[in-house]
Coordinates of N, CA and C in Angstrom, one line a residue:
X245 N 16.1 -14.6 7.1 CA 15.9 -13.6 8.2 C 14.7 -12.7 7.8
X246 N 14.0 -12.4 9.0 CA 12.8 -11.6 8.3 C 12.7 -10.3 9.2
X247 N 12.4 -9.4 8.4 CA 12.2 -8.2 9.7 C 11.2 -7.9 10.5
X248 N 11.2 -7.2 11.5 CA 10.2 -7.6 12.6 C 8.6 -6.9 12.0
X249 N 8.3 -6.4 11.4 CA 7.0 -6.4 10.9 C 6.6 -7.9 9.9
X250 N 7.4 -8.7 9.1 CA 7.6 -9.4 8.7 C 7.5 -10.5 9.4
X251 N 8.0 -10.6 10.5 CA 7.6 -11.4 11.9 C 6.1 -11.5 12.9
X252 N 6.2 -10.3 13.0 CA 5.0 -9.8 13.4 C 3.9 -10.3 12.6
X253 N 3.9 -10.3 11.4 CA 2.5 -10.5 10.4 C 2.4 -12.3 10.1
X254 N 3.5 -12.7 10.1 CA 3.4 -14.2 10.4 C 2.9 -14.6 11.4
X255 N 3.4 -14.4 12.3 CA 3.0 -15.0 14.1 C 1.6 -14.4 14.2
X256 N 0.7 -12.9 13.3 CA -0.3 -12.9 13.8 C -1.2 -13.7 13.0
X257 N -0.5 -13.9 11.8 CA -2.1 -15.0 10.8 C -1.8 -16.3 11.3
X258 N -0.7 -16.5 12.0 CA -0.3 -18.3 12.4 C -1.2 -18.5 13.7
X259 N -1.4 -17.5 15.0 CA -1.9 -17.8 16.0 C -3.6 -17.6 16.1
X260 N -3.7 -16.6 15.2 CA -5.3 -16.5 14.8 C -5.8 -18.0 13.8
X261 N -5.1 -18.2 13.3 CA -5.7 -19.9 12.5 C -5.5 -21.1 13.3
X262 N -5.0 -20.6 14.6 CA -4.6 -21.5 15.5 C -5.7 -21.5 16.6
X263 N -6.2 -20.5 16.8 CA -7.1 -19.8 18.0 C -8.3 -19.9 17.3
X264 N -8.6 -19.3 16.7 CA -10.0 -18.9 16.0 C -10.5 -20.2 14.5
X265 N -9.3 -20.9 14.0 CA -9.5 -21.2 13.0 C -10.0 -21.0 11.9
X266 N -10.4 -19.6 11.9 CA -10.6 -18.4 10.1 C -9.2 -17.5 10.6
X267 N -9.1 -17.4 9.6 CA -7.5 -16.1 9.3 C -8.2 -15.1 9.4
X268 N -7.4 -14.1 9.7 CA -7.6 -12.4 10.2 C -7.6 -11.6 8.5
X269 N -8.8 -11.2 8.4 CA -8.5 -9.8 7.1 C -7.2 -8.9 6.7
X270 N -7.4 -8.7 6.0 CA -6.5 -7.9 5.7 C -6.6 -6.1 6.1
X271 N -7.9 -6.2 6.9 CA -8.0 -4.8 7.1 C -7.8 -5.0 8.9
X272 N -7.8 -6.4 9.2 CA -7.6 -6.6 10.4 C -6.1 -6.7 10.7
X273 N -5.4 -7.4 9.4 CA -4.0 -7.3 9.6 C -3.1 -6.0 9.9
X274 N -3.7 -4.8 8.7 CA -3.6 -3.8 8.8 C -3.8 -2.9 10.4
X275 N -4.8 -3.1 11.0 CA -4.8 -2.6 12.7 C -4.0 -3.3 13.4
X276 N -3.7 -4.7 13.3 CA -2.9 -5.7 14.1 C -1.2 -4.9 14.4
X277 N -1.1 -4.6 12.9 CA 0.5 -4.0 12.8 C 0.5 -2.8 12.9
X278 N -0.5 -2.1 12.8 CA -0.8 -0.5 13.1 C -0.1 0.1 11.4
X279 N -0.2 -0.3 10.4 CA -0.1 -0.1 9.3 C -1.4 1.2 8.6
X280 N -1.0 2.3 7.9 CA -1.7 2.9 7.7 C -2.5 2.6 6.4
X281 N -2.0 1.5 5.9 CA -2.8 1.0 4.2 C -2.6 0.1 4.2
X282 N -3.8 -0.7 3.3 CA -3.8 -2.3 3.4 C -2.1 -2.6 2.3
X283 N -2.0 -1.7 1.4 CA -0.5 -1.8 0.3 C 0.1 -1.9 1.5
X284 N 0.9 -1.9 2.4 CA 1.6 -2.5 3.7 C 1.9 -3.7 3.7
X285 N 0.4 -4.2 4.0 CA 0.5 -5.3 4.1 C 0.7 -6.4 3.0
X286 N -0.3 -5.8 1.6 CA 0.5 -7.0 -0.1 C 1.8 -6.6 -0.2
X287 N 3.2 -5.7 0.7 CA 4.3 -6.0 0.4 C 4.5 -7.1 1.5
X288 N 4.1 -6.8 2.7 CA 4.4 -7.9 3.5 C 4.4 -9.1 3.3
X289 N 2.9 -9.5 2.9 CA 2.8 -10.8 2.4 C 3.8 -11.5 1.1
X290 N 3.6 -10.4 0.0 CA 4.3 -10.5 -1.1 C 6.2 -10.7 -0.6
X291 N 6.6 -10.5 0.6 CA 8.0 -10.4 1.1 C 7.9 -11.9 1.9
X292 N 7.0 -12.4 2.5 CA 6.9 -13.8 3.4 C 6.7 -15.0 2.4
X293 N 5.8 -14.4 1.0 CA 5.9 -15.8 -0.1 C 7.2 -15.2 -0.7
X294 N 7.9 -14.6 -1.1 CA 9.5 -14.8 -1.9 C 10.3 -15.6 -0.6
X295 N 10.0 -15.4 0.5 CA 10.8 -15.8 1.4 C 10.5 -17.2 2.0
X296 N 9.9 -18.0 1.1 CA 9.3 -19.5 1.5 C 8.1 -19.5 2.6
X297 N 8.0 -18.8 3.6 CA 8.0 -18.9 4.4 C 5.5 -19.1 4.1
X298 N 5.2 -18.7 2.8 CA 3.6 -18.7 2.9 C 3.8 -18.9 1.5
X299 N 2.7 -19.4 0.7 CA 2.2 -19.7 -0.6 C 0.6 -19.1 -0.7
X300 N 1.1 -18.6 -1.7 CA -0.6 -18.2 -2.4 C -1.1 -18.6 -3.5
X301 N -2.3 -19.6 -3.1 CA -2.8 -20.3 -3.8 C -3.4 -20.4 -5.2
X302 N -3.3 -19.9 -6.1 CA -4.2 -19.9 -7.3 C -5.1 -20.7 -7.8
X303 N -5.0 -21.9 -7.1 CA -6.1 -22.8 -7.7 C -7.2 -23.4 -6.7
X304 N -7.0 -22.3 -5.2 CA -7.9 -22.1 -4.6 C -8.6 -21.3 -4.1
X305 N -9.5 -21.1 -4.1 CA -10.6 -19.3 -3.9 C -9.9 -18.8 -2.5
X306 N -9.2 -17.6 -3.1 CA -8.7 -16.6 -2.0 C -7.8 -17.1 -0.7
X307 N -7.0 -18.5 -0.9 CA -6.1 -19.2 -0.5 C -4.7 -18.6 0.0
X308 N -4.6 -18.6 1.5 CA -2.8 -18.6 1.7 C -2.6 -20.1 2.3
X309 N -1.5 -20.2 1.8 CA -0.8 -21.5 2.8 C 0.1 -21.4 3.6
X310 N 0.2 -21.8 4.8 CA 1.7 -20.9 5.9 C 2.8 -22.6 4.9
X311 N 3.7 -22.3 4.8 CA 4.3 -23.4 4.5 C 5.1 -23.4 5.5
X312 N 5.8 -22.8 6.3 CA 6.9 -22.8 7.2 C 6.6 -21.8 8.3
X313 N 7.6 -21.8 9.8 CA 7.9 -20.6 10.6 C 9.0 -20.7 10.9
X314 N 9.2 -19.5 11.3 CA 10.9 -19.4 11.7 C 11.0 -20.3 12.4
X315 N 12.2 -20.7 13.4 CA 12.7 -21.8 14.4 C 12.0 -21.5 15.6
X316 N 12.4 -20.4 16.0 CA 11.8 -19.8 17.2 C 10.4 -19.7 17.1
X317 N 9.5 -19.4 16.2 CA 7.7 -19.2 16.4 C 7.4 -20.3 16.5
X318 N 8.1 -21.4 15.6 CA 7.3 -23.3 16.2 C 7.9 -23.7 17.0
X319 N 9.1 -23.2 17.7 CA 9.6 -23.8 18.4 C 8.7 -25.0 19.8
X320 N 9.0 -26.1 20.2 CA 8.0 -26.3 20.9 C 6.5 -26.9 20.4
X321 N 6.0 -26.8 19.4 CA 4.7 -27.4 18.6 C 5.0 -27.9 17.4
X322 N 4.7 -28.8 16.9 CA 4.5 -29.2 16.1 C 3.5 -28.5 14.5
X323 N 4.2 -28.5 14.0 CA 3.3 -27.5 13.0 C 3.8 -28.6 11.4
X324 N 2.2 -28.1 10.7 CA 2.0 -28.8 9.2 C 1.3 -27.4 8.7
X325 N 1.3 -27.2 7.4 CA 0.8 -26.0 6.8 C -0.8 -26.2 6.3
X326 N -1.5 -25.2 6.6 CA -2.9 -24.9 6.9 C -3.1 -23.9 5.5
X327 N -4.1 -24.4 4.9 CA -4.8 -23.6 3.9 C -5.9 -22.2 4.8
X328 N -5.6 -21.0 4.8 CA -6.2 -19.7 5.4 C -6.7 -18.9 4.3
X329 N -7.6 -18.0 4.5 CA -8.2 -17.4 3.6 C -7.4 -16.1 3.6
X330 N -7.1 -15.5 2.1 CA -6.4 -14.4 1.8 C -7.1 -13.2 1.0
X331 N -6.0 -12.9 0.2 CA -6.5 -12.1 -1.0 C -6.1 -12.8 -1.9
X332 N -6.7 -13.9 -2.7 CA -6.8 -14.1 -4.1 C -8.2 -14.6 -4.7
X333 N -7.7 -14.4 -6.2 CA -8.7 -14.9 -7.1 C -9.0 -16.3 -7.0
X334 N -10.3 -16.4 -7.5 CA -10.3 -18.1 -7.5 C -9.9 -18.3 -9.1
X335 N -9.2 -19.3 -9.0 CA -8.8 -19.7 -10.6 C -9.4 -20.4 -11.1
X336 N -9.9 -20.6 -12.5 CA -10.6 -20.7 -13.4 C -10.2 -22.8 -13.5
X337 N -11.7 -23.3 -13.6 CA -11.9 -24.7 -13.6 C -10.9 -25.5 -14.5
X338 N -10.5 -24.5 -15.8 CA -9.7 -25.4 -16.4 C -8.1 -24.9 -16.5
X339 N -7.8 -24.3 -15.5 CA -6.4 -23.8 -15.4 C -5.3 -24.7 -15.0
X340 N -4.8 -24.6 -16.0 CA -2.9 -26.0 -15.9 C -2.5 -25.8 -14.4
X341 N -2.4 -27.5 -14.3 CA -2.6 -27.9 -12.9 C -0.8 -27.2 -12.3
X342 N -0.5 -26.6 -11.1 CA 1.1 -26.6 -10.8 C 2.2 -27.8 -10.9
X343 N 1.3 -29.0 -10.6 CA 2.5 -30.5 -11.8 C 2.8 -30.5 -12.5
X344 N 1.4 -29.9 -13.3 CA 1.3 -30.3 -14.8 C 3.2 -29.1 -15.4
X345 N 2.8 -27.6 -14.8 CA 3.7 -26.8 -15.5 C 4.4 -26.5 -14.2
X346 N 5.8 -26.3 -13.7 CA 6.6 -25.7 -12.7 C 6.9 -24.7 -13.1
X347 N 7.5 -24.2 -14.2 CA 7.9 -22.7 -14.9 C 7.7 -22.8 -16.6
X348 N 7.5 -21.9 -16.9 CA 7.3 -21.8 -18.2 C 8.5 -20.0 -18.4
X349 N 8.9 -20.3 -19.6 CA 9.5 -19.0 -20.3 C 8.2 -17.9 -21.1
X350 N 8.2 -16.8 -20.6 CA 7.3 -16.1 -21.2 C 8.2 -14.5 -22.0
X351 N 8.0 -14.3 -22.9 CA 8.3 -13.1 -23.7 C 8.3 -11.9 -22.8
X352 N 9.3 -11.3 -22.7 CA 9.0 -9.9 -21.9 C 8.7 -9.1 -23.2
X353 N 7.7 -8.6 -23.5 CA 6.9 -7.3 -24.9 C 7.6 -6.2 -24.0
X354 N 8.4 -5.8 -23.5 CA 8.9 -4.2 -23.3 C 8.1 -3.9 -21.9
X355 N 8.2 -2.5 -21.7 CA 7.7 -1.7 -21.3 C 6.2 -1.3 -20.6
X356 N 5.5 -1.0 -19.6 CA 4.2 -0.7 -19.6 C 4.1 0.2 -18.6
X357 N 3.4 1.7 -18.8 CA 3.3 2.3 -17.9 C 2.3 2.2 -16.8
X358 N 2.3 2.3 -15.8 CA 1.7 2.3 -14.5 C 1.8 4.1 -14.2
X359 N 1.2 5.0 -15.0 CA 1.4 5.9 -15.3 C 0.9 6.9 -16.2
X360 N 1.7 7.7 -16.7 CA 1.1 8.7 -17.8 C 1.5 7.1 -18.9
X361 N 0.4 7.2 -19.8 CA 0.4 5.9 -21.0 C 1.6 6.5 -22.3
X362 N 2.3 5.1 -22.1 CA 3.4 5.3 -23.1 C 3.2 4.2 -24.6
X363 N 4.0 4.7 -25.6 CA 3.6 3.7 -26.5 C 3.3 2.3 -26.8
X364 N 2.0 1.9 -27.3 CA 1.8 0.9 -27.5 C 3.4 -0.5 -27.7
X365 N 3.1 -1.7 -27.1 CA 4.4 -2.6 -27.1 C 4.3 -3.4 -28.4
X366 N 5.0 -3.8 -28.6 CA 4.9 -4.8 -29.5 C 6.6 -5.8 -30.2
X367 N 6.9 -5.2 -29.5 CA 8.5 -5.9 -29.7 C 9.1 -6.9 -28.0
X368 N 9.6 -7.8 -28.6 CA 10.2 -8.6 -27.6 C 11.5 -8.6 -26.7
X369 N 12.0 -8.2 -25.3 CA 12.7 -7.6 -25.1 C 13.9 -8.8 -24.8
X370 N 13.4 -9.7 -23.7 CA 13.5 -10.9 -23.4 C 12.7 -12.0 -23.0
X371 N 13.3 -12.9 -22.5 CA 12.6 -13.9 -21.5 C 12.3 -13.7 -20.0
X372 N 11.5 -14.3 -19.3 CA 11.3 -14.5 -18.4 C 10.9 -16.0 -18.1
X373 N 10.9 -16.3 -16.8 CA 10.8 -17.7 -16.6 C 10.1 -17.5 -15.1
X374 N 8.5 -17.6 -15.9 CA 7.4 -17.7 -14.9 C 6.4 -19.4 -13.7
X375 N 6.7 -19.3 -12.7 CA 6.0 -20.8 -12.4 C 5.0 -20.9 -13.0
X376 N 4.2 -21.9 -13.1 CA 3.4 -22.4 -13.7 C 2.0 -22.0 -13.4
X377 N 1.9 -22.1 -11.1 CA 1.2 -21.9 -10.8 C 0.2 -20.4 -11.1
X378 N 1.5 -19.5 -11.2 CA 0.8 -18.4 -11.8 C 0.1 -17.5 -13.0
X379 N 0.0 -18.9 -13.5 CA -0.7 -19.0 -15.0 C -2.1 -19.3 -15.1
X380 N -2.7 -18.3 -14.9 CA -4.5 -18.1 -14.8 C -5.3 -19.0 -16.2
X381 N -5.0 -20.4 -15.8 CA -6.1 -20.8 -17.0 C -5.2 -21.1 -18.2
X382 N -5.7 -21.7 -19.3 CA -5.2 -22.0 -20.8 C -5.2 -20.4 -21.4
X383 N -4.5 -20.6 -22.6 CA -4.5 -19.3 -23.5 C -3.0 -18.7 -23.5
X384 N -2.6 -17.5 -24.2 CA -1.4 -16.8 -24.2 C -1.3 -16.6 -23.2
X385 N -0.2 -15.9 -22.7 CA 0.7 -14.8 -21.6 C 1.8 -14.0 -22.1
X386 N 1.7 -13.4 -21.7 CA 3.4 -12.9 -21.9 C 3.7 -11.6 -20.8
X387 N 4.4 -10.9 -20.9 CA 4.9 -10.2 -19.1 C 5.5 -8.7 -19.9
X388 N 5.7 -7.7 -19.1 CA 5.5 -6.7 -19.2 C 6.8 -6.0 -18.2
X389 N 7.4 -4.8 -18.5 CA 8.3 -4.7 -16.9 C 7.4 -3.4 -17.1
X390 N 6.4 -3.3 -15.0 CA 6.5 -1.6 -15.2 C 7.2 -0.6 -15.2
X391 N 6.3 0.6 -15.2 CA 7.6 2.0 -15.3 C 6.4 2.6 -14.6
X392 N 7.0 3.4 -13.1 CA 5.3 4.5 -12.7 C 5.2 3.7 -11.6
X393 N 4.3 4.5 -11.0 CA 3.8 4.4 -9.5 C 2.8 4.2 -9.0
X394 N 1.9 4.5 -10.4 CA 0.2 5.2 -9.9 C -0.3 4.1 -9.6
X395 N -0.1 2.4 -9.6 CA -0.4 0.9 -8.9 C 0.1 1.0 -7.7
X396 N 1.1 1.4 -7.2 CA 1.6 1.2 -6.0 C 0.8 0.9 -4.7
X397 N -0.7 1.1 -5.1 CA -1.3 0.7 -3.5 C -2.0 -0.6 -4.2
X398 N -2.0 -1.4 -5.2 CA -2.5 -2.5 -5.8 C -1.2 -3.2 -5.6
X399 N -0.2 -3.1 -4.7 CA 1.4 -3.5 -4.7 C 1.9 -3.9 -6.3
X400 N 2.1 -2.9 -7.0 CA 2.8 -3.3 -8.5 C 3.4 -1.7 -8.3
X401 N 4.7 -2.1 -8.2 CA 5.5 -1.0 -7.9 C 6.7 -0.9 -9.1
X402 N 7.5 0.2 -9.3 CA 7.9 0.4 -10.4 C 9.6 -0.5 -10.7
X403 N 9.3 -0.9 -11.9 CA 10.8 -2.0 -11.8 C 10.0 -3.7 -11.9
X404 N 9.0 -3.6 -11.0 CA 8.3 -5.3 -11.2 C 7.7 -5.5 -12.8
X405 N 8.0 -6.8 -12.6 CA 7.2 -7.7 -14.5 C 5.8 -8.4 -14.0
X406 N 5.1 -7.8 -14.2 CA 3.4 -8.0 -14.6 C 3.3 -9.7 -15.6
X407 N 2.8 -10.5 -15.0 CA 2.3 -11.2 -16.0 C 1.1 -11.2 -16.3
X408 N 0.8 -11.5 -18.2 CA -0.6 -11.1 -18.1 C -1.0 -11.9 -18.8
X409 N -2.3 -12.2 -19.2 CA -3.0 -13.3 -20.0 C -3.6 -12.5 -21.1
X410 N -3.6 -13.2 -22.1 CA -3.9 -12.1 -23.6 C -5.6 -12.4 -23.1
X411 N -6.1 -11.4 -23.2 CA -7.7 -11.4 -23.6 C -8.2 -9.7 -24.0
X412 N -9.3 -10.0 -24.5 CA -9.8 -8.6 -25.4 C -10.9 -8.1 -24.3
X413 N -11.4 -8.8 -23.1 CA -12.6 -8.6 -22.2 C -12.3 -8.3 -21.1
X414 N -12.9 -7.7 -19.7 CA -12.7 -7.4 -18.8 C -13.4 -7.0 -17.2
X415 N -13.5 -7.6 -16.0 CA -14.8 -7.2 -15.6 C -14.3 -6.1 -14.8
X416 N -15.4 -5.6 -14.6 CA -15.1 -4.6 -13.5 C -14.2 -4.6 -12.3
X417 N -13.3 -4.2 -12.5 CA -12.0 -4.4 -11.1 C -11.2 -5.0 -11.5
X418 N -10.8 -5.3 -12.6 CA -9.8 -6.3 -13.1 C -8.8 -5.2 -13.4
X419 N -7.4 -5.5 -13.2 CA -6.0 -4.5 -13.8 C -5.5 -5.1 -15.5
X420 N -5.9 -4.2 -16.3 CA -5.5 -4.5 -17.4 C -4.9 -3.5 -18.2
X421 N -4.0 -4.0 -19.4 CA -3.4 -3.7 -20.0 C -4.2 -3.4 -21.0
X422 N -4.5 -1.7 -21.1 CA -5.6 -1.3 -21.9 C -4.6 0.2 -23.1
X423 N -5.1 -0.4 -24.2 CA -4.8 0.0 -25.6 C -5.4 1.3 -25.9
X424 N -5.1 2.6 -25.7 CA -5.8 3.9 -26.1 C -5.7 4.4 -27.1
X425 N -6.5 4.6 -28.0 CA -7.0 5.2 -29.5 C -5.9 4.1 -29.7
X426 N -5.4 3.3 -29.8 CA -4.4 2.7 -31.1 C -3.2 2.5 -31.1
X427 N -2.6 3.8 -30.0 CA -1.2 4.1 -29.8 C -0.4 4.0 -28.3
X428 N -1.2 4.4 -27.1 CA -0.9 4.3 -25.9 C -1.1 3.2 -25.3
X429 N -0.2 3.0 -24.6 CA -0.4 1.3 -23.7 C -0.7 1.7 -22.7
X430 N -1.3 1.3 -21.3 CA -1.1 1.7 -19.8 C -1.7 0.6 -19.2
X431 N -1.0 0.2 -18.3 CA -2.0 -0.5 -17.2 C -2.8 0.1 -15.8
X432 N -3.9 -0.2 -15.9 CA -4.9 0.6 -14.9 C -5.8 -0.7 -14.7
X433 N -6.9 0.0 -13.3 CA -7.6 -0.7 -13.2 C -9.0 -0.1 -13.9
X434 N -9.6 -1.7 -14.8 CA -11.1 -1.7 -15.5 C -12.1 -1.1 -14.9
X435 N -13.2 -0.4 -15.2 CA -14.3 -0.2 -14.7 C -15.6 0.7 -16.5
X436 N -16.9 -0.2 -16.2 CA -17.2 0.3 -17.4 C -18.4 1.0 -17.1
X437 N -18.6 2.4 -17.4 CA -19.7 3.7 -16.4 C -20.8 3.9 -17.5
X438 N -21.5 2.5 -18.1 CA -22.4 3.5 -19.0 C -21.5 3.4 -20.6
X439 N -21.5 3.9 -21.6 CA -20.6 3.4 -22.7 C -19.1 4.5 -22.8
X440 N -18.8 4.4 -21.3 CA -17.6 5.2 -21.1 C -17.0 3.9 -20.4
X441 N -15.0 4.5 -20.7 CA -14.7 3.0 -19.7 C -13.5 4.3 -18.8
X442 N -13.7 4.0 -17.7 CA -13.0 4.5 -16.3 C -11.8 3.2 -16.6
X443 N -10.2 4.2 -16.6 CA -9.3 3.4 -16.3 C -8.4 4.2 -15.0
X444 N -8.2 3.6 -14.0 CA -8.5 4.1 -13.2 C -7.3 3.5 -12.0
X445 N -6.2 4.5 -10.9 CA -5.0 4.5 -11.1 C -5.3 3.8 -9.6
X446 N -4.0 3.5 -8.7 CA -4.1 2.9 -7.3 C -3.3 4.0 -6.5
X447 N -3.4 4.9 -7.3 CA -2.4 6.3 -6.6 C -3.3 7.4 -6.7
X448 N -3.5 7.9 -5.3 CA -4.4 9.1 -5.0 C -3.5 10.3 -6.1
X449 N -2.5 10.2 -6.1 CA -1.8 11.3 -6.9 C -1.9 11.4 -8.5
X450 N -2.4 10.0 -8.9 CA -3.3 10.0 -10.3 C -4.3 10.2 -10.4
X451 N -5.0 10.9 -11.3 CA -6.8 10.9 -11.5 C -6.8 9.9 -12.4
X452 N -8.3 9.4 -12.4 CA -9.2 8.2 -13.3 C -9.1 8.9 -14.8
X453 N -8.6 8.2 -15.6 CA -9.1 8.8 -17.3 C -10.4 8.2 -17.2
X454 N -11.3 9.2 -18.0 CA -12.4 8.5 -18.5 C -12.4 8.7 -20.0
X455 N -12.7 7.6 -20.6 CA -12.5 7.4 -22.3 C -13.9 7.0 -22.9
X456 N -14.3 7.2 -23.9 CA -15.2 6.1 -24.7 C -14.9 4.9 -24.9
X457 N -15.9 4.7 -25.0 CA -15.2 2.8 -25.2 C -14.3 2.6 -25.9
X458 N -15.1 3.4 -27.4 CA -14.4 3.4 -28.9 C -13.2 3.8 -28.7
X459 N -12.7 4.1 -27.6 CA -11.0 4.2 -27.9 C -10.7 3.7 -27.0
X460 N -11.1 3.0 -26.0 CA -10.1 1.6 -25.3 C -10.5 0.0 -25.7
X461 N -9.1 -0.3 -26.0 CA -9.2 -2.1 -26.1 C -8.5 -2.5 -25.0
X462 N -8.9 -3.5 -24.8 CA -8.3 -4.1 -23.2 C -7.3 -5.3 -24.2
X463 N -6.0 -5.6 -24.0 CA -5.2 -6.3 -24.4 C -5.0 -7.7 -24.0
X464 N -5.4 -7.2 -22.4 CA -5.3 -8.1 -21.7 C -5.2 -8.1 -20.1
X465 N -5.3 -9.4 -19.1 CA -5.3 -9.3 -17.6 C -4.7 -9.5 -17.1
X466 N -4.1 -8.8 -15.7 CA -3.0 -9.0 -14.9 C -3.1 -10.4 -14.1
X467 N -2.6 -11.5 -14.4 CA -2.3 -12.4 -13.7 C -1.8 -12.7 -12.2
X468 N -0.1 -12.1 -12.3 CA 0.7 -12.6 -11.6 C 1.8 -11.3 -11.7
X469 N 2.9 -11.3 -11.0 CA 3.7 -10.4 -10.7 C 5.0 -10.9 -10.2
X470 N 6.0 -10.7 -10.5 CA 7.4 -10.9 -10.5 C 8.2 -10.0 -9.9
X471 N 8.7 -9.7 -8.5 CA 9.9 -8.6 -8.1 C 11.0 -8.9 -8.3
X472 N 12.1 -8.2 -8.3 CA 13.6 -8.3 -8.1 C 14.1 -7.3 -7.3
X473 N 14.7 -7.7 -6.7 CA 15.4 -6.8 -5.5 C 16.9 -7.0 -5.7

């Protein structure tokens, strides 16, 4: 069962790829539903893929797929699922195919603030059991639960598991898991201003740290993301 904004945001990307054959923005989605922030709408979507009902593509540049509609929106037409253009990354040429892996177990390392930065992780809390698809490329992972708010308009809200990919590099706009002087963990978003690095929050109600480089190491990148409700 879906709720009627949840309805609403289906029926409008299903009839615009039906009409127009390019999908509607996300800033277009956002006027469509009269939504005051595009974060509206990555819960909405983020609530239509747990709910079968769309897939988001990782191993195609900026990909949604409608996989299904309710009974009543096809009612009457015949429908097959349509690759539409979204908000994603394009994934990397040599990233494990979704055959190749369906889920993988990944180490939950503890804790990560989305927030005031709390101690560096390094102990293993449990498992998690991540699909495959959302595994950005060869290399490590392992997953994180947040704690904090200050992502909440990047839709990483407090209580969700971050998965992330181990790397020490980062480009501008990427959300990573950045290491301060040694001791503090946080996740923010990258930005590098000159030999200062801006880590930098998705909450008007956080300000940007600005650090030297010499005291941030980037651990690693946000992949993928896991709710429980």
């Amino acid at each position: 069962m879906l709720t009627r904004k949840q309805s609403e945001l289906l029926e409008f990307i299903h009839k615009r790829v039906q009409t127009d054959g390019v999908p509607p923005s996300f800033d277009e989605m956002k006027e469509a539903l009269a939504l005051r922030s595009k974060s509206g709408i990555h819960r909405l979507i983020t609530a239509l893929e747990e709910r079968g009902f769309i897939r988001r593509l990782a191993h195609r540049a900026r990909a949604i797929e409608i996989v299904k509609l309710p009974e009543a929106m096809g009612k009457g037409a015949a429908f097959s699922p349509r690759v539409i253009e979204g908000d994603r990354p394009d994934r990397p040429h040599n990233a494990l195919s979704v055959d190749a892996v369906h889920a993988l177990e990944l180490p939950v390392m503890g804790r990560i603030a989305a927030g005031t930065p709390i101690e560096a992780i390094s102990e293993v809390s449990h498992h998690v059991a991540v699909p495959g698809s959302m595994l950005a490329g060869r290399g490590q992972h392992y997953a994180l639960e947040v704690r904090g708010d200050s992502m909440i308009e990047a839709g990483i809200n407090d209580g969700d598991i971050v998965v992330i990919r181990e790397q020490t590099t980062a480009d501008n706009g990427d959300i990573v898991v950045a290491l301060i002087e040694g001791q503090e963990a946080t996740l923010k978003r990258f930005r590098r201003k000159g030999s200062m690095i801006a880590l930098e929050a998705a909450n008007p109600a956080y300000e940007t740290r600005m650090l030297p480089e010499s005291q941030v190491r980037v651990q690693g990148r946000l992949v993928g993301l896991i709710r429980n409700y």
